[in-house]
CSV table of C-alpha atoms and ligand atoms in Angstrom, one decimal:
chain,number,residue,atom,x,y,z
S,1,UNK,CA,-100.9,25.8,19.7
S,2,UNK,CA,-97.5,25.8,20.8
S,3,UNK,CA,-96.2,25.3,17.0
S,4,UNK,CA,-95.7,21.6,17.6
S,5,UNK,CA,-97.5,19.5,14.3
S,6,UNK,CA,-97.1,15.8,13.2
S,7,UNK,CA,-95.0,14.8,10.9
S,8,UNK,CA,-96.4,14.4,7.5
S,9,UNK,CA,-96.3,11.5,5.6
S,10,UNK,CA,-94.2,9.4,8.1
S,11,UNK,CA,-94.8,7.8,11.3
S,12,UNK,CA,-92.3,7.7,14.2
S,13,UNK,CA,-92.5,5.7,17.6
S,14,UNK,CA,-91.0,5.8,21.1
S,15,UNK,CA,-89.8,3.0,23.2
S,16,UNK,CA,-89.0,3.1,26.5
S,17,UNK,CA,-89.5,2.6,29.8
S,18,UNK,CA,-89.0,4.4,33.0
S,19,UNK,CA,-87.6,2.2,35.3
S,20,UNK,CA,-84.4,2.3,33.6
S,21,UNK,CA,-83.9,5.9,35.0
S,22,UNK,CA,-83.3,4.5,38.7
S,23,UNK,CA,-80.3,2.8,38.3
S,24,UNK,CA,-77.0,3.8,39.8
S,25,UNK,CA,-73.6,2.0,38.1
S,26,UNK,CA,-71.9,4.0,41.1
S,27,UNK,CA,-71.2,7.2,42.6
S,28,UNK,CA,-68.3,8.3,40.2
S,29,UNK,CA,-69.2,6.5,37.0
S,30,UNK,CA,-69.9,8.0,34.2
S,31,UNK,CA,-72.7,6.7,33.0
S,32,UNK,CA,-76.1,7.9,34.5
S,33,UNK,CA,-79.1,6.8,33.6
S,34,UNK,CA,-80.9,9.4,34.7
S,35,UNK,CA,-80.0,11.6,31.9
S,36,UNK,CA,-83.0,9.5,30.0
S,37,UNK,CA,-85.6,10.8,33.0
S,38,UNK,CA,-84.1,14.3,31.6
S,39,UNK,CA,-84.8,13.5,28.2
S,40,UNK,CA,-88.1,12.0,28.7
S,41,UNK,CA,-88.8,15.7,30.4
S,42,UNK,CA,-87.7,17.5,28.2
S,43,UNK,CA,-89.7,15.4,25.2
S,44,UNK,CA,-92.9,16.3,27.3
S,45,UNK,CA,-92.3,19.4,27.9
S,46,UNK,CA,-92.1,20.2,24.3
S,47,UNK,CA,-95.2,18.7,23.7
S,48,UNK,CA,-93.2,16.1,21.7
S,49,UNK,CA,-95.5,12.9,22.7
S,50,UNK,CA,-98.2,14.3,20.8
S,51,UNK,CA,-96.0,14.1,17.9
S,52,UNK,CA,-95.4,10.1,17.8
S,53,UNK,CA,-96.5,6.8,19.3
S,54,UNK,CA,-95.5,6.2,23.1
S,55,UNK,CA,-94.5,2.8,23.9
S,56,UNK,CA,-93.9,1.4,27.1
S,57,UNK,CA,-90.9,-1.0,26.5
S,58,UNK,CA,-91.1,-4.7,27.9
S,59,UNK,CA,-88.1,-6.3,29.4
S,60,UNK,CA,-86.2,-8.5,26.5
S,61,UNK,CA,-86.5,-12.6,27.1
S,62,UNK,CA,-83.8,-14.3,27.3
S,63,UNK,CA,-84.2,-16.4,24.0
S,64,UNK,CA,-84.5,-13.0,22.5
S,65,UNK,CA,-80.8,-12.7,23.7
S,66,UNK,CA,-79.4,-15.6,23.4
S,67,UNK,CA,-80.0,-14.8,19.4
S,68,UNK,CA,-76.4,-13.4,19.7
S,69,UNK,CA,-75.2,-13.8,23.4
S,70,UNK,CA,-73.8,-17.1,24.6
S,71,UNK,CA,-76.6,-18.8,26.7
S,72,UNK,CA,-74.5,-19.5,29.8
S,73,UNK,CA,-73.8,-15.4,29.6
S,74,UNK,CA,-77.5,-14.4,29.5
S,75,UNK,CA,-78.1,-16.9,32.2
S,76,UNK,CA,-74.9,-15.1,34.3
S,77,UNK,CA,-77.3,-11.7,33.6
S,78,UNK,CA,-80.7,-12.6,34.0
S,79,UNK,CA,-79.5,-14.1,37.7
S,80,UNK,CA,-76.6,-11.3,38.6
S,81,UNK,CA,-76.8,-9.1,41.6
S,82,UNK,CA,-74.6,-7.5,44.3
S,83,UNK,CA,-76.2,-10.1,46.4
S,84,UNK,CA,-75.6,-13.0,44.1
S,85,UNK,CA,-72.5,-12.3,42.3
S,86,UNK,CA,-70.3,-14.3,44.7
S,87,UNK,CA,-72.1,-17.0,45.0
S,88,UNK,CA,-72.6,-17.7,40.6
S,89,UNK,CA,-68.9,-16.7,40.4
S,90,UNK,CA,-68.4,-20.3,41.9
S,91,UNK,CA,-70.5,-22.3,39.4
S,92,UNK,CA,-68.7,-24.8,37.7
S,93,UNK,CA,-70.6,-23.5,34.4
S,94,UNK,CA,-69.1,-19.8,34.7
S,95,UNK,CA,-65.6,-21.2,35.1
S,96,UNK,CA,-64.3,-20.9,31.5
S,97,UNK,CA,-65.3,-17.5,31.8
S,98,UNK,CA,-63.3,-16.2,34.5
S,99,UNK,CA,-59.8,-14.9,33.9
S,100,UNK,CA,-56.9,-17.0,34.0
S,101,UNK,CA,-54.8,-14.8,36.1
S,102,UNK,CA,-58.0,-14.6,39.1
S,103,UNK,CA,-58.2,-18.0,40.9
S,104,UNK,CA,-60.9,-19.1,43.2
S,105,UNK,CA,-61.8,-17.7,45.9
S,106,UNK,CA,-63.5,-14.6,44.9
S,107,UNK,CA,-63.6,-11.9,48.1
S,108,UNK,CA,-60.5,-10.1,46.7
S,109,UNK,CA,-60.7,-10.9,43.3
S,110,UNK,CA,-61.4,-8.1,41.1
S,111,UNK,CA,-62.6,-9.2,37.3
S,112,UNK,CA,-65.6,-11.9,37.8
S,113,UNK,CA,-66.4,-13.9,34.7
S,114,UNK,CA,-67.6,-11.6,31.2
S,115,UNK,CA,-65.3,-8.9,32.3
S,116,UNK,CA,-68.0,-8.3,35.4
S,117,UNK,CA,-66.6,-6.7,38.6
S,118,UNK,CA,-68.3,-5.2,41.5
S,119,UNK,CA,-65.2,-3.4,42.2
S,120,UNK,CA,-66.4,0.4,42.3
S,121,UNK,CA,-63.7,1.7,39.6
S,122,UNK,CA,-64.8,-0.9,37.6
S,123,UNK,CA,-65.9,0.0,33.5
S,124,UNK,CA,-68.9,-2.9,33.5
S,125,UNK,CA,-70.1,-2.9,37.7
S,126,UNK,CA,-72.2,-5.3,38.8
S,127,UNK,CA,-75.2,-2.8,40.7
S,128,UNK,CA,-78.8,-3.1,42.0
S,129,UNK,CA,-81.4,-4.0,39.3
S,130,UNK,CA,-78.7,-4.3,37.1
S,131,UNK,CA,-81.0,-7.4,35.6
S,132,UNK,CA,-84.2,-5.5,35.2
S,133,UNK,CA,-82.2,-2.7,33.4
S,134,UNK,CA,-80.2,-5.0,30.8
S,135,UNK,CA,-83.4,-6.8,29.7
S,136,UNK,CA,-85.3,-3.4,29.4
S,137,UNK,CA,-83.0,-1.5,27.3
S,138,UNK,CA,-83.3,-4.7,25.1
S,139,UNK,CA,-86.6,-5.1,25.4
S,140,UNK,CA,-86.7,-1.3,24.0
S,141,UNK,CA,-84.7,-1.5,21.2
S,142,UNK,CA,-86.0,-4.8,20.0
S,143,UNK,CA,-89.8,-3.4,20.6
S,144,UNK,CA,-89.0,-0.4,18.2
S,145,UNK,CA,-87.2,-2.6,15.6
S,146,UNK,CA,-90.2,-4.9,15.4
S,147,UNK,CA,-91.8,-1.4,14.1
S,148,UNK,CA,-90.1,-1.3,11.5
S,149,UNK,CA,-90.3,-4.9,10.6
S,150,UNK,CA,-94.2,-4.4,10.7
S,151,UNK,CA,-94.0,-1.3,8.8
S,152,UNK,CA,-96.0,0.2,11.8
S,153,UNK,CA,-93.4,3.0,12.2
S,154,UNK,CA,-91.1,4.4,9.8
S,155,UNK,CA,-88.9,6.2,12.0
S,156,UNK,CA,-88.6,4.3,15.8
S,157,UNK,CA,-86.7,5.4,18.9
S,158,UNK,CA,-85.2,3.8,21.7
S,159,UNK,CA,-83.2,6.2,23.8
S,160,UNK,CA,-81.9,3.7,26.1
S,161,UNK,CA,-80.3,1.5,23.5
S,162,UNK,CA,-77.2,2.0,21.5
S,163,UNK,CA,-75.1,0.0,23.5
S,164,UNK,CA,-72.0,-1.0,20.8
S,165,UNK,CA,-69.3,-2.7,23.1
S,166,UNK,CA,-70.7,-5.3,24.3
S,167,UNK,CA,-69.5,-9.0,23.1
S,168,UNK,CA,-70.9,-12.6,22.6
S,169,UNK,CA,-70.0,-13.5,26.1
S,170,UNK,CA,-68.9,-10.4,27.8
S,171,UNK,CA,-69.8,-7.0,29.0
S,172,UNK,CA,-67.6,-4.0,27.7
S,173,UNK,CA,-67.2,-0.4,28.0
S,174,UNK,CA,-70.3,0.4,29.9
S,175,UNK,CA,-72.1,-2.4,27.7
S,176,UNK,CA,-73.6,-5.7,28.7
S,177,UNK,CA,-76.4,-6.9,26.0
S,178,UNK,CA,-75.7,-5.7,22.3
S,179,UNK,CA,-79.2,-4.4,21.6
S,180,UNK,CA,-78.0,-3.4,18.2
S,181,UNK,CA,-76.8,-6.1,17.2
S,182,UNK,CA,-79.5,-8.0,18.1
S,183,UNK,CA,-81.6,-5.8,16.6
S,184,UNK,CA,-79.9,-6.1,12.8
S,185,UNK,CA,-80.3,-9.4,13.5
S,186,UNK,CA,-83.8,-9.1,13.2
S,187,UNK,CA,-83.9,-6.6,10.6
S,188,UNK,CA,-81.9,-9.1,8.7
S,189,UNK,CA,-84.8,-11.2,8.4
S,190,UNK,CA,-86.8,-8.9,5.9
S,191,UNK,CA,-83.8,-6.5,4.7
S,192,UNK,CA,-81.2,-7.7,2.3
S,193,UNK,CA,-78.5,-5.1,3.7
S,194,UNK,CA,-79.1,-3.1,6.4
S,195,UNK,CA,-76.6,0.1,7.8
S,196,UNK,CA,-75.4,0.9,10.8
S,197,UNK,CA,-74.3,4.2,11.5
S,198,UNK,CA,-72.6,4.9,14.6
S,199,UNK,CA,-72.0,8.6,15.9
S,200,UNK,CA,-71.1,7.9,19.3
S,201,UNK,CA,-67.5,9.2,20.0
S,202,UNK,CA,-66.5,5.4,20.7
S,203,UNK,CA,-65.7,3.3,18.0
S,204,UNK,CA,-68.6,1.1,17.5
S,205,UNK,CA,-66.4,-2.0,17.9
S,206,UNK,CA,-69.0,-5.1,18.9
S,207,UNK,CA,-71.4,-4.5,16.1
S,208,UNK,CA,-68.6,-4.5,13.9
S,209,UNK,CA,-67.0,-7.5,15.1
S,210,UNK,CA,-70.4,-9.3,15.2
S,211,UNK,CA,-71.1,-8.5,11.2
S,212,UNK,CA,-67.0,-8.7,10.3
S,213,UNK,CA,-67.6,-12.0,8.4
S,214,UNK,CA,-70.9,-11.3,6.4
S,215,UNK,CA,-71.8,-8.8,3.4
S,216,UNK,CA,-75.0,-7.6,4.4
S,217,UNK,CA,-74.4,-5.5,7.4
S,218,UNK,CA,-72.3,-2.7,6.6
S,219,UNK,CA,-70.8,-0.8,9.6
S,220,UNK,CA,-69.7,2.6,9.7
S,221,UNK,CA,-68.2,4.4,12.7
S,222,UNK,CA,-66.7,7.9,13.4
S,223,UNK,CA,-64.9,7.7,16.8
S,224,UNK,CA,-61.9,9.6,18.3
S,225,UNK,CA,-58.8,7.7,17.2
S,226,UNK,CA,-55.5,8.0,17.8
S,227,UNK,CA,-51.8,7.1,19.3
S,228,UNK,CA,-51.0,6.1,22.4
S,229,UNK,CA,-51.4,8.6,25.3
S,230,UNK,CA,-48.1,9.5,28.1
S,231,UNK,CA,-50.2,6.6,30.1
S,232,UNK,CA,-49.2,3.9,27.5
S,233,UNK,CA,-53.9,3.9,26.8
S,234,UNK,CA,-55.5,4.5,23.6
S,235,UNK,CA,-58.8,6.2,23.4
S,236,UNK,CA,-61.0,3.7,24.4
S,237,UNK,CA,-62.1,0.9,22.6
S,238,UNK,CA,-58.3,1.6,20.7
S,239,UNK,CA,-60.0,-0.2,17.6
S,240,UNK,CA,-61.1,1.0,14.2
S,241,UNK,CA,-58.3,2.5,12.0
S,242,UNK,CA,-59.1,3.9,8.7
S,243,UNK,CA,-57.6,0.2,7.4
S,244,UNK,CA,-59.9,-1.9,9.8
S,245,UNK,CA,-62.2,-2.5,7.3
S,246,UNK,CA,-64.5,-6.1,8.4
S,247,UNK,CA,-62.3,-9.3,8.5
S,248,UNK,CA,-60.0,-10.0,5.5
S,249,UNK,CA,-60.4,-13.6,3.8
S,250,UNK,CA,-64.1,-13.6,4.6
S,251,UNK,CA,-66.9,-12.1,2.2
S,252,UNK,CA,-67.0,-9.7,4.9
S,253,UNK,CA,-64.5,-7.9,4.1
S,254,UNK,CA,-64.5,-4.6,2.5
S,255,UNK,CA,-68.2,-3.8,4.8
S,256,UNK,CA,-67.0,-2.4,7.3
S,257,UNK,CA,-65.4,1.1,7.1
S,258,UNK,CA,-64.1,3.5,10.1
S,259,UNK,CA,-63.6,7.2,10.1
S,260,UNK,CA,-60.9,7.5,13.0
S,261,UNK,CA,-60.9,11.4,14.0
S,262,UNK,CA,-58.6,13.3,16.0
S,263,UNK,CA,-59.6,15.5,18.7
S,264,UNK,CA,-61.5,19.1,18.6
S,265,UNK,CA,-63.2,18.3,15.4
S,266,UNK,CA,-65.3,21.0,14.5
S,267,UNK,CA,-68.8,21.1,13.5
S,268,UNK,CA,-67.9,22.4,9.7
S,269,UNK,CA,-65.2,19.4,9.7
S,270,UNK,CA,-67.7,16.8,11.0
S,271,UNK,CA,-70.2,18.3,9.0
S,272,UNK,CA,-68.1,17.5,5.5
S,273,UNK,CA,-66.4,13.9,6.7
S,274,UNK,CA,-70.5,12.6,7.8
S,275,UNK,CA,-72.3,13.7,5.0
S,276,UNK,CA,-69.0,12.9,1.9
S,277,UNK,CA,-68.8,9.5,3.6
S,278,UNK,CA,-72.2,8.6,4.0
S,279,UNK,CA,-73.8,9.7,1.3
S,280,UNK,CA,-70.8,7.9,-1.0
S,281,UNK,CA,-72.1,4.4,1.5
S,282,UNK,CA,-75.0,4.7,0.8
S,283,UNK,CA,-75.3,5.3,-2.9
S,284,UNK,CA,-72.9,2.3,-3.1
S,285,UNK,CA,-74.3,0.3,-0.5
S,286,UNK,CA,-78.2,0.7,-1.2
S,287,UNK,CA,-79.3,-0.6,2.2
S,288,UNK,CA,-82.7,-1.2,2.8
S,289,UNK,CA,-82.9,0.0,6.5
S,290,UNK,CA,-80.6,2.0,8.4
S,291,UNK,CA,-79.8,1.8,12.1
S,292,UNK,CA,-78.2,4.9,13.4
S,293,UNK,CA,-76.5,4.8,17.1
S,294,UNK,CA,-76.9,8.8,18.4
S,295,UNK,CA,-74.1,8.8,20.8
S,296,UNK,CA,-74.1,12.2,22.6
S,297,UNK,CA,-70.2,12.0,24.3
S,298,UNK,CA,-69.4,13.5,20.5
S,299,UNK,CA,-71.1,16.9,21.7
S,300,UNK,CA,-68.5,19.4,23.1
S,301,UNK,CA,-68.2,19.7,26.3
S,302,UNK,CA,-68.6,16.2,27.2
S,303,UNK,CA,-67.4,14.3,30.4
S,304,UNK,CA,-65.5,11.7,28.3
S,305,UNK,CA,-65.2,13.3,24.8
S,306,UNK,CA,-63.2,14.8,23.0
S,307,UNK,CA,-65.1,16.5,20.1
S,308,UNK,CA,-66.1,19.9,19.9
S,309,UNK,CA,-69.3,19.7,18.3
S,310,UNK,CA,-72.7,21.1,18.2
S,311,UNK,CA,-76.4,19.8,19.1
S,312,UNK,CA,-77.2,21.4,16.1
S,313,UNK,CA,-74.0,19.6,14.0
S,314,UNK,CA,-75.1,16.5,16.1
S,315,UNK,CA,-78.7,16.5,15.1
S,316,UNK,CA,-77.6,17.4,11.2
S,317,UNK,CA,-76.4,13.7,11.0
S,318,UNK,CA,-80.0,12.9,12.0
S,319,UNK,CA,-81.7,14.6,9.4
S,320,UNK,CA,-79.2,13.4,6.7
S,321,UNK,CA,-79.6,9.8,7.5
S,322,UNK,CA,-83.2,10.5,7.7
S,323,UNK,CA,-83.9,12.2,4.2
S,324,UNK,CA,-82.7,8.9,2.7
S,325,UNK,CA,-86.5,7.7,3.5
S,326,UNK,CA,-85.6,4.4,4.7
S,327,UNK,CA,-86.8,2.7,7.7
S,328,UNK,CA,-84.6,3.9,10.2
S,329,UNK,CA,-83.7,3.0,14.0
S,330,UNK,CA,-82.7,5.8,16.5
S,331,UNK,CA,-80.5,4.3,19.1
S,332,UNK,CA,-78.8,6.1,22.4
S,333,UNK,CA,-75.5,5.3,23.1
S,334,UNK,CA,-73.1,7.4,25.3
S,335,UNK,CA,-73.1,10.7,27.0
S,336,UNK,CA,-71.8,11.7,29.8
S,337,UNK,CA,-72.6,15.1,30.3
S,338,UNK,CA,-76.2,14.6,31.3
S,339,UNK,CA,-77.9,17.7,30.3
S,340,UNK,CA,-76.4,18.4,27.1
S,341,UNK,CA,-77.5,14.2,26.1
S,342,UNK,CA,-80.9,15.3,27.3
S,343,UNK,CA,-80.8,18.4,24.8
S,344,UNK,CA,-79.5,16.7,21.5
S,345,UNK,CA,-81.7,13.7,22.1
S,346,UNK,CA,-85.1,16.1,22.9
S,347,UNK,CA,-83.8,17.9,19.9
S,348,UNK,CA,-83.2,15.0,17.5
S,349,UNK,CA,-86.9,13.6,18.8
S,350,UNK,CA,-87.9,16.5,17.0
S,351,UNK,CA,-86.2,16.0,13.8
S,352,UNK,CA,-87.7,12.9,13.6
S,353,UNK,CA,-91.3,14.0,13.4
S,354,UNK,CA,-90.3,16.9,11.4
S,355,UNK,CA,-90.3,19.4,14.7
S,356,UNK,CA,-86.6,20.5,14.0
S,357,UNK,CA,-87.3,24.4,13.9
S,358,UNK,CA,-90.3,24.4,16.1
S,359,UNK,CA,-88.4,23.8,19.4
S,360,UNK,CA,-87.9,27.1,21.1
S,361,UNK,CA,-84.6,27.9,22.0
S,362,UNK,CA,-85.6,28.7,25.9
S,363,UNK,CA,-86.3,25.7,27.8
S,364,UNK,CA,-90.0,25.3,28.7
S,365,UNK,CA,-88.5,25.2,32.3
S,366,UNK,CA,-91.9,25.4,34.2
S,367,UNK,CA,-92.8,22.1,33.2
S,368,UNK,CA,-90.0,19.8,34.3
S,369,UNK,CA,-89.1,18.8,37.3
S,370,UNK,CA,-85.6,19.6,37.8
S,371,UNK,CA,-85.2,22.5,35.7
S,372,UNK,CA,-81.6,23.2,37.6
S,373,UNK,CA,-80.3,20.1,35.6
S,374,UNK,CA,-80.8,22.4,32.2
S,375,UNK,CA,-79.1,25.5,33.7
S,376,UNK,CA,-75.4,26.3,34.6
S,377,UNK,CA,-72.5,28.9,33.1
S,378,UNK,CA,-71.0,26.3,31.3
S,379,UNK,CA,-73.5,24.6,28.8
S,380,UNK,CA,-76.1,27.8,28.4
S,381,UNK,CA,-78.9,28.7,30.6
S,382,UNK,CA,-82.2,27.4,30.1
S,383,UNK,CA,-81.1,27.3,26.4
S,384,UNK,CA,-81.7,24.4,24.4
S,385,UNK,CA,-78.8,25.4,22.2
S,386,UNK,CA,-76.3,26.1,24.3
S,387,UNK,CA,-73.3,26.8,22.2
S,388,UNK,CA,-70.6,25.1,23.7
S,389,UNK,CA,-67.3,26.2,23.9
S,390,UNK,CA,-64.4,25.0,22.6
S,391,UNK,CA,-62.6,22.6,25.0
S,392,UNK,CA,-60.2,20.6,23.0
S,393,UNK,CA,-57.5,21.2,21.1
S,394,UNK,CA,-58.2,20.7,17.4
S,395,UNK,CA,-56.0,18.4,15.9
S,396,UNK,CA,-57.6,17.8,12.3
S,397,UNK,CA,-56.2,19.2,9.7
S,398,UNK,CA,-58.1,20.0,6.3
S,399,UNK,CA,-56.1,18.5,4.2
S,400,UNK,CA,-55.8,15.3,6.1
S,401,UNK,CA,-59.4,14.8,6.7
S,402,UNK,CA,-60.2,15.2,2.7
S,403,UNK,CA,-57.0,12.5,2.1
S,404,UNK,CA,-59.3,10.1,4.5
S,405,UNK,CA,-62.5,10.3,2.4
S,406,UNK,CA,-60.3,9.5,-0.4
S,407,UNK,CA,-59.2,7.1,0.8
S,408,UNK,CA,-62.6,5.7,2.3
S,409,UNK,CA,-63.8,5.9,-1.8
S,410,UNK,CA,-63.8,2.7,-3.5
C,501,TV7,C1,-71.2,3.5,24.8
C,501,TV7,N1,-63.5,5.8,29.9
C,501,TV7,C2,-69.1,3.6,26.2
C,501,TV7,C3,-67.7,4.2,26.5
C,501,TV7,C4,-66.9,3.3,27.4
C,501,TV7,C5,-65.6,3.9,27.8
C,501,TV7,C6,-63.6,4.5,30.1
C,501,TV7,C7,-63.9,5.4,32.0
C,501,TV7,C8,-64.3,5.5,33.4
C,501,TV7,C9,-64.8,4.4,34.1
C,501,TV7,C10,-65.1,4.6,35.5
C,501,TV7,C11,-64.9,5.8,36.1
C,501,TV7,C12,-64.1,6.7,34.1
C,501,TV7,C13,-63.6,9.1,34.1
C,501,TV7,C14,-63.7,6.4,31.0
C,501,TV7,C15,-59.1,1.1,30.0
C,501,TV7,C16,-59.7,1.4,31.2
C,501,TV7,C17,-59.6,2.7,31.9
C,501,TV7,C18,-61.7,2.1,34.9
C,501,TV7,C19,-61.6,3.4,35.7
C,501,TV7,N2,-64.4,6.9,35.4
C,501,TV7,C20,-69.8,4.2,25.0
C,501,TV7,C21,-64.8,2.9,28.6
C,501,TV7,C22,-63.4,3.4,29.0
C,501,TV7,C23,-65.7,3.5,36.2
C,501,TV7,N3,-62.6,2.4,29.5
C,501,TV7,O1,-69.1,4.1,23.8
C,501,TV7,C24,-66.0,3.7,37.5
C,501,TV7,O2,-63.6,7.8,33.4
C,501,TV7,O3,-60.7,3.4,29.0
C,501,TV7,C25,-61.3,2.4,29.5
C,501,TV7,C26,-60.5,1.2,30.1
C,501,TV7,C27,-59.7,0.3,32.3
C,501,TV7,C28,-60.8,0.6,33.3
C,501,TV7,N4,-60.6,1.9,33.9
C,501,TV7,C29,-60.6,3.0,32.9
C,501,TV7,O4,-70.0,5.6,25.2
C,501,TV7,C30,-72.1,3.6,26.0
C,501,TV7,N5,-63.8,4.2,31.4
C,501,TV7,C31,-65.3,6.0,37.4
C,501,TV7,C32,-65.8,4.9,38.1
C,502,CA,CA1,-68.6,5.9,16.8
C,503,ZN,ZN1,-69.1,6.5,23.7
C-alpha cells in the first residue's frame, strides 16, 4: 500500500539486536550506538521489515572468537567492566599485555592491557555492558554470515558490525572484536576467494592485516589518506598507501589494494574511483562472496570525516556491489553523525530488497519516536535526502585520481 514490495528473486535478512542501542562509550565520544535505535526506526517506519527476514542476533561465544582473537584477550572481554577492570589488570596472565612504559599499580595508569583504558578521552573505553555489547555485535555479524553459508539469504545485514580496527589481541579505533574478520573466516570455509570492500572513511587496516599473508581474501579500502597534519597526526589509522598492497614475500601479496583519497571528494569523483576500481577487482579477482563494510563517516557532513559525499553516492556503491549477484554481507562501521548514519543505512536497507526508489523523500515522522533526531538546518528537515553541504575543502584533483586507478590496474 505504501509502495513498499519484496524483492524479487533474492532474499535478504537482518540481524540485530536491540540491546546494543543502550550503551554509552562516554559523554563526548564519538561513537553512539544509539544511532542503530535510529536506524532500526527509521527501517520500520518505512515498512522495510516486511521486505526481509528479522533476526534477533545472539551474543557471539567465546570459541566463536577465539577463531581469530587471542584466547587470553577474549577472556580479558568476556570478564571486563568499570567494576572489574582494576582488579584483571593485575592478573599475572594479562601482564604481557600491558604497555611497557605503565608499571603496576594501576589507579593512575592510563593504557590497561589491549590498548584498554577507562580514561574518559580514551579511543577504546572500558564502559558498562561493554561485554554484552562486544559479543552481540559478533554474534550479529556471524548470525547473518551463517546465511549466506546456508544459502538461506542472499543478501544479509548486520548494522552493528563492520568493526575493521580491531587486532588479534587488542582493541583499536573504536574496535574491540573483528566481526569481519571473523566472519571471512567462516566464509572461507565454502568460498574459494572472498572480497572485502570497505567504504568506511577509515582505512580498513585489521582486516587487512589479518588476510596480508594469504591469496584468498582480497581487501580493498577507500579511506582519507594523507600527510602529516600541523599536530605531527595522520588521519587516523595513518595506514594504507596506494603501495600498501598485502605483505611482500608472502603469496599474499599483490591482494590487498588501497585507494588513499584526499579530502572533499565529491560524489562524481567517488562515483568514478568505486565503480573503475571495483569493477577492474572483481573481473580479475572473481570472488565468490563479497563482504562490504558501509561505513557512514564517508557521508558529508560527518563528525569525524572528511568526505563530501552523498547518501545517494553512498548507497550507489551498494547497488554496484550488489548487481554483481554474489552472496553479499552488509556490515556497519563508522558514523558519527547520527542521523545522517541512520538515513544512508535505512536507505541502503532498501537497496537491498530492491526498495531504492520507493522510499519517500519526507520522513514518515509520525511513526518514530524521536522524530527531532531527523530534523535540524544543517542535514535537511524531515528529509531523507538531505543534500549536504559542502564542508571540506576538496583536494582531489582529476587528473591525479585517474593516475591512481592506473596505477591500481595490473
Ligand atoms: C570504525 N578520531 C573508527 C574510527 C576510529 C578513529 C579518533 C577520535 C576521538 C576520540 C575520542 C573523543 C575524538 C573528536 C577521533 C590518535 C589519537 C587521537 C583520543 C582523544 N573525540 C571507524 C580513531 C581516532 C574519545 N584516533 O573506522 C573520547 O574525536 O586519531 C586517533 C588517535 C589518540 C587518542 N585520542 C585521539 O570509524 C568504527 N579518535 C572524545 C572522547
Ligand atoms: Ca575504508
Ligand atoms: Zn571510520
Amino acid at each position: 500500500s505504501n509502495g513498499i514490495t519484496r524483492p524479487k528473486g533474492h532474499k535478504v535478512s537482518f540481524h540485530y539486536n536491540s540491546q546494543v542501542e543502550d550503551m554509552h562509550f562516554g559523554k563526548t565520544h564519538p561513537m553512539k550506538p544509539w544511532r542503530l535505535t535510529l536506524t532500526k526506526h527509521l527501517v520500520l517506519a518505512y515498512g522495510l521489515q516486511h521486505t526481509m527476514e528479522t533476526h534477533l542476533a545472539l551474543p557471539a561465544t567465546s570459541a566463536q572468537v577465539q577463531a581469530f582473537h587471542d584466547p587470553d584477550y577474549v577472556q580479558f572481554l568476556s570478564e571486563v567492566s568499570p567494576q572489574t577492570f582494576k582488579a584483571l589488570c593485575t592478573q599475572p596472565r594479562y601482564q604481557k599485555f600491558i604497555p611497557a612504559k605503565h608499571d603496576p599499580p594501576y589507579d593512575a595508569v592510563e593504557l590497561g592491557p589491549f590498548n584498554l583504558s577507562t580514561s574518559p578521552g580514551a579511543d577504546c573505553p572500558v564502559f558498562d555492558g561493554m561485554s554484552t555489547y562486544l559479543f552481540l555485535y559478533t554474534g550479529a555479524t556471524l548470525a547473518a554470515t551463517n546465511q549466506l553459508l546456508t544459502s538461506q539469504s542472499d543478501i544479509a545485514i548486520s548494522w552493528s558490525g563492520g568493526l575493521h580496527h580491531a587486532h588479534k589481541a587488542e582493541a583499536s579505533g573504536f574496535c574491540y572484536i573483528n566481526d569481519i574478520v571473523l566472519s571471512i573466516l567462516d566464509l572461507l570455509h565454502l568460498f574459494p576467494r572472498v572480497l572485502y570492500i570497505d567504504i568506511d572513511v577509515h582505512h580498513g587496516d585489521g582486516v587487512e592485516e589479518a588476510f596480508q599473508r594469504q591469496p584468498r581474501v582480497m581487501t580493498l579500502s577507500y579511506h582519507r589518506y594523507g600527510p602529516y597534519d600541523e599536530t605531527g597526526h595522520r588521519f587516523f589509522p595513518g595506514t594504507g598507501s596506494l603501495d600498501d598492497n598485502g605483505l611482500k614475500g608472502t603469496v599474499g601479496e599483490h591482494f590487498a589494494l588501497n585507494v588513499p583519497i584526499p579530502s572533499g571528494i565529491d560524489d562524481r569523483q567517488y562515483k568514478y574511483l568505486f565503480e573503475s576500481i571495483t569493477s577492474r577487482a572483481i573481473d580479475a579477482y572473481k570472488p565468490k562472496a563479497i563482504v562490504l563494510q558501509c561505513g557512514a563517516d564517508s557521508l558529508g557532513g560527518d563528525r569525524l570525516g572528511q568526505f563530501n559525499i552523498n547518501i545517494k553516492q553512498h548507497g550507489e556503491c551498494v547497488s554496484f556491489v550488489k548487481k554483481q549477484g554474489l552472496p553479499l554481507l552488509i556490515l556497519g562501521g563508522g558514523g558519527y553523525t547520527a542521523r545522517n548514519v541512520a538515513r544512508a543505512w535505512c536507505h541502503e536497507t532498501a537497496l537491498a530488497t530492491d526498495n531504492g526508489s520507493n522510499l519517500p523523500d519526507k520522513i514518515p515522522i509520525d511513526l518514530i519516536p524521536r522524530p527531532q533526531a531527523f530534523t535540524g538546518r544543517a542535514h535537511g528537515d524531515g528529509q531523507l535526502f538531505p543534500k549536504f553541504q559542502r564542508d571540506h575543502k576538496n583536494d582531489c584533483v582529476d587528473s591525479e585520481l585517474e593516475m591512481m586507478v592506473k596505477r591500481l590496474e595490473w
